[in-house]
Short mmCIF file of C-alpha atoms and ligand atoms in Angstrom, two decimals:
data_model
loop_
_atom_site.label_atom_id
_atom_site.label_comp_id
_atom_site.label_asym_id
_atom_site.label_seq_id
_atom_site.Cartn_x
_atom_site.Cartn_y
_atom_site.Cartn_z
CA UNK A 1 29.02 -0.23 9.05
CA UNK A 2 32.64 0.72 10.17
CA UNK A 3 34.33 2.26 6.96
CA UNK A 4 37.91 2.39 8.51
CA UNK A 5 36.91 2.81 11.66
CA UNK A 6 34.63 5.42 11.38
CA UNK A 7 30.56 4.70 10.99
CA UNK A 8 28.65 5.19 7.74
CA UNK A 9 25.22 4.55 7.01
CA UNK A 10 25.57 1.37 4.80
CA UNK A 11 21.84 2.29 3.32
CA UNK A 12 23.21 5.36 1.61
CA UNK A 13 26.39 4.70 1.23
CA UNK A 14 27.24 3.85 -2.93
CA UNK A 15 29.58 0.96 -2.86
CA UNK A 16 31.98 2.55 -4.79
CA UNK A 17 32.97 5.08 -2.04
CA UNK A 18 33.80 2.38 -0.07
CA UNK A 19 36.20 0.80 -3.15
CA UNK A 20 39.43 -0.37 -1.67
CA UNK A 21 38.99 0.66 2.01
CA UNK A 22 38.23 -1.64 5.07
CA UNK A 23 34.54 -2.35 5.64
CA UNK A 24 33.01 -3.89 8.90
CA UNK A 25 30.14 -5.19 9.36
CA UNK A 26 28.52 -6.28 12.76
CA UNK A 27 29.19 -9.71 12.05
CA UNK A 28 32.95 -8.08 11.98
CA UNK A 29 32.68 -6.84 15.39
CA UNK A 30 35.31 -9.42 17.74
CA UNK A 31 32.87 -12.34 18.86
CA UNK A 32 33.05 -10.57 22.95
CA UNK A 33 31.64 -7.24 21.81
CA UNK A 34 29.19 -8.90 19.53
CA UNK A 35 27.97 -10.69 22.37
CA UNK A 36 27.95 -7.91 24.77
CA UNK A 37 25.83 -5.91 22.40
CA UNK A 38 22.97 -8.55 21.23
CA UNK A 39 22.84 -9.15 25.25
CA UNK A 40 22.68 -5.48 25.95
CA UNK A 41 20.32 -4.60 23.14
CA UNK A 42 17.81 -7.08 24.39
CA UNK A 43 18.24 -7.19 28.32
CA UNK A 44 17.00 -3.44 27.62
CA UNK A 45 14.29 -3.92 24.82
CA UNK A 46 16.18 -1.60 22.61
CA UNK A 47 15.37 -4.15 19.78
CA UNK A 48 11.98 -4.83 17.99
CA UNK A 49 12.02 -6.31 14.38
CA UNK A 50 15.73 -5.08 14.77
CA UNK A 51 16.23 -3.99 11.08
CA UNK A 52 17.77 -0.87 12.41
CA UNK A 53 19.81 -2.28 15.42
CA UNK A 54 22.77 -4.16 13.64
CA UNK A 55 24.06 -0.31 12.07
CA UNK A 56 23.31 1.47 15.66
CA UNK A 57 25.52 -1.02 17.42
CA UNK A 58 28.38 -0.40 15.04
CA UNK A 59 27.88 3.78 15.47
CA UNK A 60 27.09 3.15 19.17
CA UNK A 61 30.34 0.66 19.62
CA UNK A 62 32.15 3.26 17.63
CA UNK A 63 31.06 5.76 20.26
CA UNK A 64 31.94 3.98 22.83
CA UNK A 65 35.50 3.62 21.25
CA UNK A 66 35.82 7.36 21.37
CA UNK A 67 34.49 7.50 25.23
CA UNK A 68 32.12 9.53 24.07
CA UNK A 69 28.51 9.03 25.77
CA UNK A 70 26.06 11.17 23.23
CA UNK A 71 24.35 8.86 22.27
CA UNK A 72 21.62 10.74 20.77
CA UNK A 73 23.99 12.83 18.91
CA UNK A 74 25.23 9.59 17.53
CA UNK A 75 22.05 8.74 16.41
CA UNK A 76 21.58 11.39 14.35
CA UNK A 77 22.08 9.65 11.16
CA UNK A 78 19.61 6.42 12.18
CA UNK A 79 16.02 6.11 12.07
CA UNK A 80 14.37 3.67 14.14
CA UNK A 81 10.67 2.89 13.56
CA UNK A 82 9.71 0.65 16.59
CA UNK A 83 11.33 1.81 19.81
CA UNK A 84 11.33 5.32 20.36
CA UNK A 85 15.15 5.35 20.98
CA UNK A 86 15.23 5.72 24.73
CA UNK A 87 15.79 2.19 25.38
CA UNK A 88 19.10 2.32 22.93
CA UNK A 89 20.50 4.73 24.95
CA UNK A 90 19.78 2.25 27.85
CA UNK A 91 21.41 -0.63 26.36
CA UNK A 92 24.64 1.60 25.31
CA UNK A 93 24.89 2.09 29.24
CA UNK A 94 24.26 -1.65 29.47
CA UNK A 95 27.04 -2.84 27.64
CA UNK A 96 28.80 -5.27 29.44
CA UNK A 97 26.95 -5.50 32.70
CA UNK A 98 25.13 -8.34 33.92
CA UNK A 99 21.47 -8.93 32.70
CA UNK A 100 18.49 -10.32 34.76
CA UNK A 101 17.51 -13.89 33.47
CA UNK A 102 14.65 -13.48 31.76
CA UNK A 103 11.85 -16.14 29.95
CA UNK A 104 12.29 -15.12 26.47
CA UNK A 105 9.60 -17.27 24.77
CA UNK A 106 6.95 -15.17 26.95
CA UNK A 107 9.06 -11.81 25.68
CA UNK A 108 8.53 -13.28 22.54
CA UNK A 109 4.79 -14.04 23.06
CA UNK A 110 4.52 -10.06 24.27
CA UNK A 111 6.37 -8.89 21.10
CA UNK A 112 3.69 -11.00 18.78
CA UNK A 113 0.96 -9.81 20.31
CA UNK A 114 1.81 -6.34 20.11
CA UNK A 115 3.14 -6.22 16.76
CA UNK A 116 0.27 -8.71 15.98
CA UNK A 117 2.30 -10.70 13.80
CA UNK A 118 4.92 -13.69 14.83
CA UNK A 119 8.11 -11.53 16.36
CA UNK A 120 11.11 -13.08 18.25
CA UNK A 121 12.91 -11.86 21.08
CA UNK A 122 16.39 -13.11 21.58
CA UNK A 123 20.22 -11.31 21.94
CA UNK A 124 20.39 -12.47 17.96
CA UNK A 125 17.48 -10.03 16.85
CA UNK A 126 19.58 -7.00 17.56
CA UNK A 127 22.58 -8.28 15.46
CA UNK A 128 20.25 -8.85 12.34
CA UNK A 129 18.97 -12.27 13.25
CA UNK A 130 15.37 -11.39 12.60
CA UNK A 131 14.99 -14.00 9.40
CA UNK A 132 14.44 -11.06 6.97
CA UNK A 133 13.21 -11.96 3.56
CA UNK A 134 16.04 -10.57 1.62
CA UNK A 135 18.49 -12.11 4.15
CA UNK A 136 17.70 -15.70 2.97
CA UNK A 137 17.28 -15.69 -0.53
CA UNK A 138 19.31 -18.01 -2.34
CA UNK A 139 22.48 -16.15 -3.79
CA UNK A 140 21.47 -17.40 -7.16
CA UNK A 141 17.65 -16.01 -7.06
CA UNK A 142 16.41 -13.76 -10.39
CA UNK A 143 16.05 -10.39 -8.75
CA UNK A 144 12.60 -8.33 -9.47
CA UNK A 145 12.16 -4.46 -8.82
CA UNK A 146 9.04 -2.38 -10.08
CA UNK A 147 9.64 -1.22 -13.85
CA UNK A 148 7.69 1.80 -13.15
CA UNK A 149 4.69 0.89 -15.40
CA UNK A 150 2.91 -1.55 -13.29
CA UNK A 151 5.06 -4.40 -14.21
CA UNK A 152 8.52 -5.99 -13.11
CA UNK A 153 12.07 -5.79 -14.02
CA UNK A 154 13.81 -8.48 -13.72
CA UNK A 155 17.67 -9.21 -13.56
CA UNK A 156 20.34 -12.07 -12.43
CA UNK A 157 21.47 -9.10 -10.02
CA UNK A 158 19.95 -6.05 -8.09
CA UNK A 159 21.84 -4.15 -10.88
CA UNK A 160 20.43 -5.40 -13.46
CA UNK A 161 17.38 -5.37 -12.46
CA UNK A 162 17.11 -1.55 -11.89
CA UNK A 163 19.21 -0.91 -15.05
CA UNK A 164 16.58 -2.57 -16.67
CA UNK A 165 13.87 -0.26 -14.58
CA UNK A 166 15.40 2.34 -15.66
CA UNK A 167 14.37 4.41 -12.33
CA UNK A 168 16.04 6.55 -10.69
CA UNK A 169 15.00 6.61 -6.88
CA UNK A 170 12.95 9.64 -5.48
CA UNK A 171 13.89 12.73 -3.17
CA UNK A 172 11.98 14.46 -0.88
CA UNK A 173 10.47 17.88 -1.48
CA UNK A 174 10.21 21.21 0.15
CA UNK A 175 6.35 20.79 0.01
CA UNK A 176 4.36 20.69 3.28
CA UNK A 177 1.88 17.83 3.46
CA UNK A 178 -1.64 19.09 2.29
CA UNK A 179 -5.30 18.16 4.57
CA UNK A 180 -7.30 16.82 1.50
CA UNK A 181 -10.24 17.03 3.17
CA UNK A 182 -12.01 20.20 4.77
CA UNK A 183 -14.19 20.23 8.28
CA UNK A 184 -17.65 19.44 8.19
CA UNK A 185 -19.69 22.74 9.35
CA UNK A 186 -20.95 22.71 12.59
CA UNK A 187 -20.10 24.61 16.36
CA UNK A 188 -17.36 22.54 17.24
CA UNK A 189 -15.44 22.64 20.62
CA UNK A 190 -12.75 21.35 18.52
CA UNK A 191 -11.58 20.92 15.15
CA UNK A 192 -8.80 18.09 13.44
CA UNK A 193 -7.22 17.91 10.24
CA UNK A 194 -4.86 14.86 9.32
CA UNK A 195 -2.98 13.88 6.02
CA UNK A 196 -1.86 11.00 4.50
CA UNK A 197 0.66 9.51 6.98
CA UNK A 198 3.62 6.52 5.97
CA UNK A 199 4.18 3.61 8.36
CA UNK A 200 7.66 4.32 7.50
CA UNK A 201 9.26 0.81 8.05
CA UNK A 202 12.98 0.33 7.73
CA UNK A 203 13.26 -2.79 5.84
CA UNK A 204 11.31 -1.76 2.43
CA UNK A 205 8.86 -4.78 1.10
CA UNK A 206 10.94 -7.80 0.17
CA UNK A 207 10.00 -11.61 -0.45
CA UNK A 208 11.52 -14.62 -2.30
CA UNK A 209 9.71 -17.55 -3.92
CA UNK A 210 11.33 -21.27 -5.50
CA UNK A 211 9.16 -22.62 -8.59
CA UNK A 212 6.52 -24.34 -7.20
CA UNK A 213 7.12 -23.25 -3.55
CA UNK A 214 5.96 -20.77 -0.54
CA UNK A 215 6.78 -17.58 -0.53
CA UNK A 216 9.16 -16.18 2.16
CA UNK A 217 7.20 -13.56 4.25
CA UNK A 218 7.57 -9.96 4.08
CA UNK A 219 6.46 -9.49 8.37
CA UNK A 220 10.25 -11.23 9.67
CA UNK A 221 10.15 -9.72 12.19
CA UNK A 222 7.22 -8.24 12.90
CA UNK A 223 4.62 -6.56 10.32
CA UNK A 224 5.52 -2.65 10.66
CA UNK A 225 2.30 -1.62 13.09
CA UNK A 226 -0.08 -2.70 9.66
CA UNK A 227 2.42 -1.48 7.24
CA UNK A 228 3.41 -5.09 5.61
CA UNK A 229 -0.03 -6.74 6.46
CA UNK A 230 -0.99 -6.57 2.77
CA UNK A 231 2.57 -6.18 0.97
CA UNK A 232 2.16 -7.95 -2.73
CA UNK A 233 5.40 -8.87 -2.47
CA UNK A 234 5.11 -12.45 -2.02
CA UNK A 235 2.24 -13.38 -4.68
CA UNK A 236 4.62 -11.18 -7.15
CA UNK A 237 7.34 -13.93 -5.87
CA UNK A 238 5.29 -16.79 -6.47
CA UNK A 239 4.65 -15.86 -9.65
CA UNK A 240 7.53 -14.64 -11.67
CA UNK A 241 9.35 -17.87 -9.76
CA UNK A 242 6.55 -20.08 -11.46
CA UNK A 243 6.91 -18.10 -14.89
CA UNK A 244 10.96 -17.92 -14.99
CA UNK A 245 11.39 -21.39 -13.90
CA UNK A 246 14.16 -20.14 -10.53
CA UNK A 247 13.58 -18.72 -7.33
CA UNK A 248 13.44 -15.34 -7.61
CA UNK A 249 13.54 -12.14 -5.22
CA UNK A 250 11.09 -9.21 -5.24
CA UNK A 251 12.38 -5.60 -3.60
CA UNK A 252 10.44 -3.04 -3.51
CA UNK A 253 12.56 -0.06 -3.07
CA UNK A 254 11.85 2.52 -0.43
CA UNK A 255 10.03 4.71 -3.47
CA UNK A 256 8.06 2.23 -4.68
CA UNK A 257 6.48 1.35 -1.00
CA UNK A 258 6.00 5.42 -0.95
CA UNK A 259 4.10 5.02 -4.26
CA UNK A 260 2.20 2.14 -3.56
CA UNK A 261 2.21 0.44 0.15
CA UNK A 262 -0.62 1.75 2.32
CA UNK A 263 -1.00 5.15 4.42
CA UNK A 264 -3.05 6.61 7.25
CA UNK A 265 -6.05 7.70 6.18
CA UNK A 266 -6.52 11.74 6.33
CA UNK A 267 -9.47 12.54 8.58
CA UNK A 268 -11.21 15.89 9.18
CA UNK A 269 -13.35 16.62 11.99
CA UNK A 270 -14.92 18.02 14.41
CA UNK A 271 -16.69 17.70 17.94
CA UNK A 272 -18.54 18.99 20.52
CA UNK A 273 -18.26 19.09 24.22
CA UNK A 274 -20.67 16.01 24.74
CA UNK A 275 -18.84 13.80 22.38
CA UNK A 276 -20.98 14.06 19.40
CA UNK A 277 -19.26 15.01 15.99
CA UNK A 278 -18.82 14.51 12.48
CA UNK A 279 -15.58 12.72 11.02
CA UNK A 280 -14.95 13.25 7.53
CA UNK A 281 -12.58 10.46 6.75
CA UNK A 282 -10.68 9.24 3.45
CA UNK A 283 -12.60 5.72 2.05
CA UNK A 284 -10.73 2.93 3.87
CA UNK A 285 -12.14 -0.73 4.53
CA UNK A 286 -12.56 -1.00 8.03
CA UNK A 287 -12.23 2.45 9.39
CA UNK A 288 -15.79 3.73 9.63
CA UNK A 289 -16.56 0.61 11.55
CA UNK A 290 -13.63 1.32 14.10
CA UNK A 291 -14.36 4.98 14.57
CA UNK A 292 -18.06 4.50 15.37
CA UNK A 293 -17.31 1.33 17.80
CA UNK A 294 -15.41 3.21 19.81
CA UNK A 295 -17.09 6.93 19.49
CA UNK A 296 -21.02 6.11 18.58
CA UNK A 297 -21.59 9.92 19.22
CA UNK A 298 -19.24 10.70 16.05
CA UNK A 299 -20.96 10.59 12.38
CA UNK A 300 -18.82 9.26 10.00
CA UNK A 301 -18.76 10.15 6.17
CA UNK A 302 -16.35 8.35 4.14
CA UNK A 303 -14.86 10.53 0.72
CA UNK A 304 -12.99 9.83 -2.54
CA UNK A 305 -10.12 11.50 -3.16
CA UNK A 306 -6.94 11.48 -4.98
CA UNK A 307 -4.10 10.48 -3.04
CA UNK A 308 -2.13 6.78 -2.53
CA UNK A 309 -3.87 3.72 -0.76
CA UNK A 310 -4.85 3.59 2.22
CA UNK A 311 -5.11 1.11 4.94
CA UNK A 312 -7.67 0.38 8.37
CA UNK A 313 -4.67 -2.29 9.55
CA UNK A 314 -2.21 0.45 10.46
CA UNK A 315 -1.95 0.63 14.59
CA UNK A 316 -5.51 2.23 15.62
CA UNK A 317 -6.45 2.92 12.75
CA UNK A 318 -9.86 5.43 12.91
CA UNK A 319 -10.09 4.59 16.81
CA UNK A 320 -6.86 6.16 17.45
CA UNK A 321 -8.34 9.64 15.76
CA UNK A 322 -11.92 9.11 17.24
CA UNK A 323 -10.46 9.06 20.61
CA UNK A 324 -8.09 11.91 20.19
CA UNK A 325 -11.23 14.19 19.00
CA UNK A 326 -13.66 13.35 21.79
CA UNK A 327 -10.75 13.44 24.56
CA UNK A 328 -9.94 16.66 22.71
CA UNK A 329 -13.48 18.22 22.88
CA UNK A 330 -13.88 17.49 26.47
CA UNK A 331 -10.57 18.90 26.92
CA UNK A 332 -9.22 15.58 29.27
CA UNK A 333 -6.81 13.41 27.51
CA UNK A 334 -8.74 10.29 30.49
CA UNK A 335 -7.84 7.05 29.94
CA UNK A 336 -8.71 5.10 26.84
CA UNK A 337 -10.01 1.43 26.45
CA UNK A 338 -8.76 -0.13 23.19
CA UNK A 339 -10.87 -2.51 21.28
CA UNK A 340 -8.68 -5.75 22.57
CA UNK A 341 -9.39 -4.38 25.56
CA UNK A 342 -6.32 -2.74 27.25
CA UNK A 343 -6.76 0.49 29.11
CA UNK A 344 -4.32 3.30 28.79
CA UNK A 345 -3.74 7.01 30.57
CA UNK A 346 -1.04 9.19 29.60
CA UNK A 347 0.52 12.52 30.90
CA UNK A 348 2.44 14.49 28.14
CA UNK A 349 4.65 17.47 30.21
CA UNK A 350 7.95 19.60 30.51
CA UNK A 351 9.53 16.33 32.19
CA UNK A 352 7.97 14.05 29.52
CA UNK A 353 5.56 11.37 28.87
CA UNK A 354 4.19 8.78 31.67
CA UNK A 355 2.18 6.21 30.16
CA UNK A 356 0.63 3.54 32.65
CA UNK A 357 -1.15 0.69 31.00
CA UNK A 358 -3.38 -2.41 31.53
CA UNK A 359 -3.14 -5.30 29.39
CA UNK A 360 -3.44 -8.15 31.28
CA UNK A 361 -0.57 -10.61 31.93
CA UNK A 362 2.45 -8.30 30.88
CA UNK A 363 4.38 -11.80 29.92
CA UNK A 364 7.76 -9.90 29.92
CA UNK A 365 7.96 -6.20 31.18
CA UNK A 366 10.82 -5.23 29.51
CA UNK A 367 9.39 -5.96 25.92
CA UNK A 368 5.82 -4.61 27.05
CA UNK A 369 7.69 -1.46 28.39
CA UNK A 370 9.85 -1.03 24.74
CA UNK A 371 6.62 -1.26 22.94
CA UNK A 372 5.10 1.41 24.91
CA UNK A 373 7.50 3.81 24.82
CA UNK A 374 7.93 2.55 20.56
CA UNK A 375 4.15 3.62 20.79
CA UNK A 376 4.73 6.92 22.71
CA UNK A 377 6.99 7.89 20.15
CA UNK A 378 5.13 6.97 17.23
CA UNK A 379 2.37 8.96 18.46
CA UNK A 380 4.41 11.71 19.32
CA UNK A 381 5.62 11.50 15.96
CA UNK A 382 2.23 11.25 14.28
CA UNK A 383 1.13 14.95 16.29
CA UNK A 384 3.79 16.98 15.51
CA UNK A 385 6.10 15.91 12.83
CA UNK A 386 5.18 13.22 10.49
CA UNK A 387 2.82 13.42 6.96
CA UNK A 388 4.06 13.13 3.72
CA UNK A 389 3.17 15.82 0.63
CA UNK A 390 1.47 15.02 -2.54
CA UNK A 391 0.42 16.84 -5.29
CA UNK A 392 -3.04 17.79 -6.55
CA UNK A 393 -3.14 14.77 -8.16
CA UNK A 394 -2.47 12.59 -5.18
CA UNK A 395 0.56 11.85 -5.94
CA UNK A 396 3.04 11.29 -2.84
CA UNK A 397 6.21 13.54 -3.03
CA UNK A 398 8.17 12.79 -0.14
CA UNK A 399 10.32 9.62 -1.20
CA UNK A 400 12.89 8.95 1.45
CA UNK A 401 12.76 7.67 4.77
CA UNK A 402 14.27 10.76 5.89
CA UNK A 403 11.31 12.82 4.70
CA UNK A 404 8.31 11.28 6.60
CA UNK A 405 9.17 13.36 9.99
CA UNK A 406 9.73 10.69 12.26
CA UNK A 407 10.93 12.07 15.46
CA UNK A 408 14.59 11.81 16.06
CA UNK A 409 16.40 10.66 19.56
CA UNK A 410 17.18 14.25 20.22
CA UNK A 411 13.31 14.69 19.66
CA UNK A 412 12.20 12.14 21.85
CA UNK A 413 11.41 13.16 25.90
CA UNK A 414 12.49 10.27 28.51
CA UNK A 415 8.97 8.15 28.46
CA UNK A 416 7.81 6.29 32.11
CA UNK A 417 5.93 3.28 31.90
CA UNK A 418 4.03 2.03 34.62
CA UNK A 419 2.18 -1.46 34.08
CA UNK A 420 -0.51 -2.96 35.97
CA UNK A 421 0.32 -6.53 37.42
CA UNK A 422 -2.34 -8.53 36.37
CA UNK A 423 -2.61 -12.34 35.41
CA UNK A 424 -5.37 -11.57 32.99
CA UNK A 425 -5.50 -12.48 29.78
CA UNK A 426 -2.55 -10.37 28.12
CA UNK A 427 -3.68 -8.61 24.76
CA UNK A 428 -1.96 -5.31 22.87
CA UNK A 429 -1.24 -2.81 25.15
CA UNK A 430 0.72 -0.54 22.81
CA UNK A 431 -2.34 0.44 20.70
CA UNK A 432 -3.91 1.98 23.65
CA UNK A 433 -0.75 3.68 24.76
CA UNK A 434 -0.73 5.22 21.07
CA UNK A 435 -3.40 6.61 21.52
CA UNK A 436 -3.66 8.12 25.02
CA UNK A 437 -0.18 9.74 24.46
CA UNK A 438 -1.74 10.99 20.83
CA UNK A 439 -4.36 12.59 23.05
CA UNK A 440 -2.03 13.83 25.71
CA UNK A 441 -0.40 15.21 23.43
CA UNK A 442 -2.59 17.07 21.09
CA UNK A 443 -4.48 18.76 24.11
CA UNK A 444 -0.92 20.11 25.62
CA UNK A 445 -0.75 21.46 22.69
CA UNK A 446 -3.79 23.25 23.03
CA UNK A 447 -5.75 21.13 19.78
CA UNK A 448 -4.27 22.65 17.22
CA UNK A 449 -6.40 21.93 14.35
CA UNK A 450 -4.17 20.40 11.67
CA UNK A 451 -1.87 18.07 11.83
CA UNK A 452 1.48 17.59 11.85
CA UNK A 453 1.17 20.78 14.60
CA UNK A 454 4.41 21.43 13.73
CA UNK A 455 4.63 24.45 10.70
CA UNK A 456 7.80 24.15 8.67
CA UNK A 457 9.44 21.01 7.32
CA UNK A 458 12.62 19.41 8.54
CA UNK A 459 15.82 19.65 6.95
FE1 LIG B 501 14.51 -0.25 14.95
FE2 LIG B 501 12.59 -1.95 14.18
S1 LIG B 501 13.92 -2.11 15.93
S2 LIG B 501 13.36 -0.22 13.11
#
């Protein structure tokens, strides 16, 4: 938001700060530039589930007031989940040119099938026309919010309801994330160490529910990579609507989805040069099955420990990490076949990352190419900078969505995408790009055993 002219994070920004001075919003933006900036946003693919987008164009349009063209300076104070920020600086040069026409019911086909939930491409998604949950409740819903002892508060307003929690919402800590599990003994070529890691999406858990009714879905726009796949937010809906007789609207604020929503699960490993291992991994439904599909040389042991949920739906899930450790060992990042079927190489250098990718029919190569370089950066992210720290007792520390390490723009090396024409049948191509730019990366880094490589946390 504009706060007299000048941008502010609305997400952090208490209302009464803002008492009594001019606030715009992007739908305050003069009907031209609001235009200019959904077309711009999406002729680039700068937008995915565009919960993110609607605050960068204000700061970026702000920018552009001042003639000022840093725009990852600018986006300092933003976080972006899904596109790896080098398209938004593309469609802050766009602004106001003239855009290819494009078929965007095949962009949107592209963006469903690699978030793997429905997802809609259009110059509305940017400006916060995604359909979010908590964007079309009814004004006069009950509001829920976790009371903090398993149960739910519930209020006529957001206000009330966490009064009536009584919570006051998490930090994030000093701590460094811990590797909960240790190595399994053996002469390893190479050795890995993970930790629990957040999905980290930008538009916590929300859903609303009428008496009697379906609840609205917490994926609009897309399902956060896995993150949302199992969210409990719209049973919870259904059934405090059917038990208080009025629709009413369940948030879970960004601490509770720390507490409760699912995480990567923490692997530690190791392999030799031929390919053959052992993967200790935390017990996750799904995940022993992925690893061994894709690696049969690797033995997998699943362990119990302490530490929050975790989930085998989160992008490459087990796969991902098998490849990394077996590219790793052999000490040649190679290409990577995904289990939908797309093949992947990546190159991680000075200049950058190139990523070229085969996924059959790309549909729409601008949204194939923004989820490429969105999975470049994620696994960039996932290397070097992002875990989250829990106590002894499992209990996750880190609170904000500042404190999971995503990578920022300034971070984030230009990415080239090269895609194979093909009019094959098109499946997820992002998965596979995760992962060969997780294993481009790790081995320029010379495989250092534990990650995030990186050894002090962020301020
Ligand atoms: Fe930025 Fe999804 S498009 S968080």
């Amino acid at each position: 938001m504009l706060v007299d002219g000048a941008p502010r994070v609305a997400c952090v920004t208490p209302a009464r700060r803002v008492a009594g001075r001019a606030v715009t919003t992007v739908d305050g933006l003069p009907a031209d530039e609001r235009t200019a900036w959904g077309e711009a946003f999406c002729a680039t693919g700068a937008s995915q589930c565009g919960f993110c987008t609607p605050g960068i164009v204000l700061r970026l349009a702000a920018l552009r007031a001042k003639g000022s063209a840093d725009v990852d300076g600018a986006l300092l104070a933003h976080l972006c989940r899904c596109t790896g920020w080098r398209t938004i600086g593309e469609a802050f040069a766009a602004y106001g040119l003239e855009h290819p026409p494009r078929d965007l019911d095949a962009a949107s086909r592209r963006a469903t099938i690699e978030g793997r939930v429905p997802q809609r491409v259009g110059p509305d998604v940017p400006l916060g026309g995604g359909g979010f949950a908590d964007d079309s409740a009814p004004v006069d819903a009950l509001v829920a919010v976790p009371d903090g002892g398993g149960g739910w508060a519930v209020g006529e307003t957001l206000t009330e309801a966490r009064a009536l929690a009584g919570k006051v919402q998490g930090r994030r800590t000093t701590a460094y994330p811990r590797h909960p599990l240790e190595v399994p003994p053996g002469d390893w070529a190479v050795t890995l160490r993970t930790t629990w890691v957040e999905p980290a999406y930008l538009e916590p858990d929300a859903s609303w529910c009428a008496p009697g009714g379906e609840p609205a879905t917490p994926l609009a726009n897309g399902g956060a990579f896995g993150g949302k796949v199992g969210s409990m937010a719209p049973a919870v809906a259904r059934r405090l609507a059917d038990e208080h007789g009025r629709p009413v609207r369940v948030l879970l604020p960004r601490e509770d989805v720390v507490r409760q929503g699912p995480k990567r699960p923490p692997v530690a490993a190791g392999a030799a040069v031929d390919g053959t291992g052992v993967v200790r991994v935390v017990r996750t439904a799904g995940v022993v099955d992925a690893i061994r599909t894709h690696a049969p040389g690797l033995v997998v042991e699943e362990v119990d420990v302490p530490g929050p949920s975790t989930s085998g739906a989160l992008r490459a899930a087990g796969w991902a990490e098998a490849h990394v450790l077996v590219a790793g060992a052999r000490g040649a990042a190679g290409p990577v076949r995904s289990p939908s079927g797309a093949v992947a190489e990546a190159e991680v250098g000075e200049a950058g990352v190139r990523v070229r990718v085969s996924c059959g029919d790309p549909l729409d190569e601008v949204c194939l190419r923004s989820y490429c370089i969105g999975a470049a950066h994620m696994a960039l992210s996932w290397v070097t900078s992002e875990g989250i720290a829990t106590d002894e007792d499992g209990e996750p520390h880190d609170l904000t969505i500042r404190s999971f390490g995503i990578l920022r723009a300034r971070e984030m090396p230009p990415v080239e995408v090269e895609i194979e024409p093909s009019s094959g049948e098109p499946v997820n191509g992002s998965d596979a790009v995760f992962a060969a730019v997780a294993a481009a990366a790790w081995i320029g880094e010379g495989c250092a055993q534990d990650w995030p490589t990186r050894t002090t946390r962020r301020t």
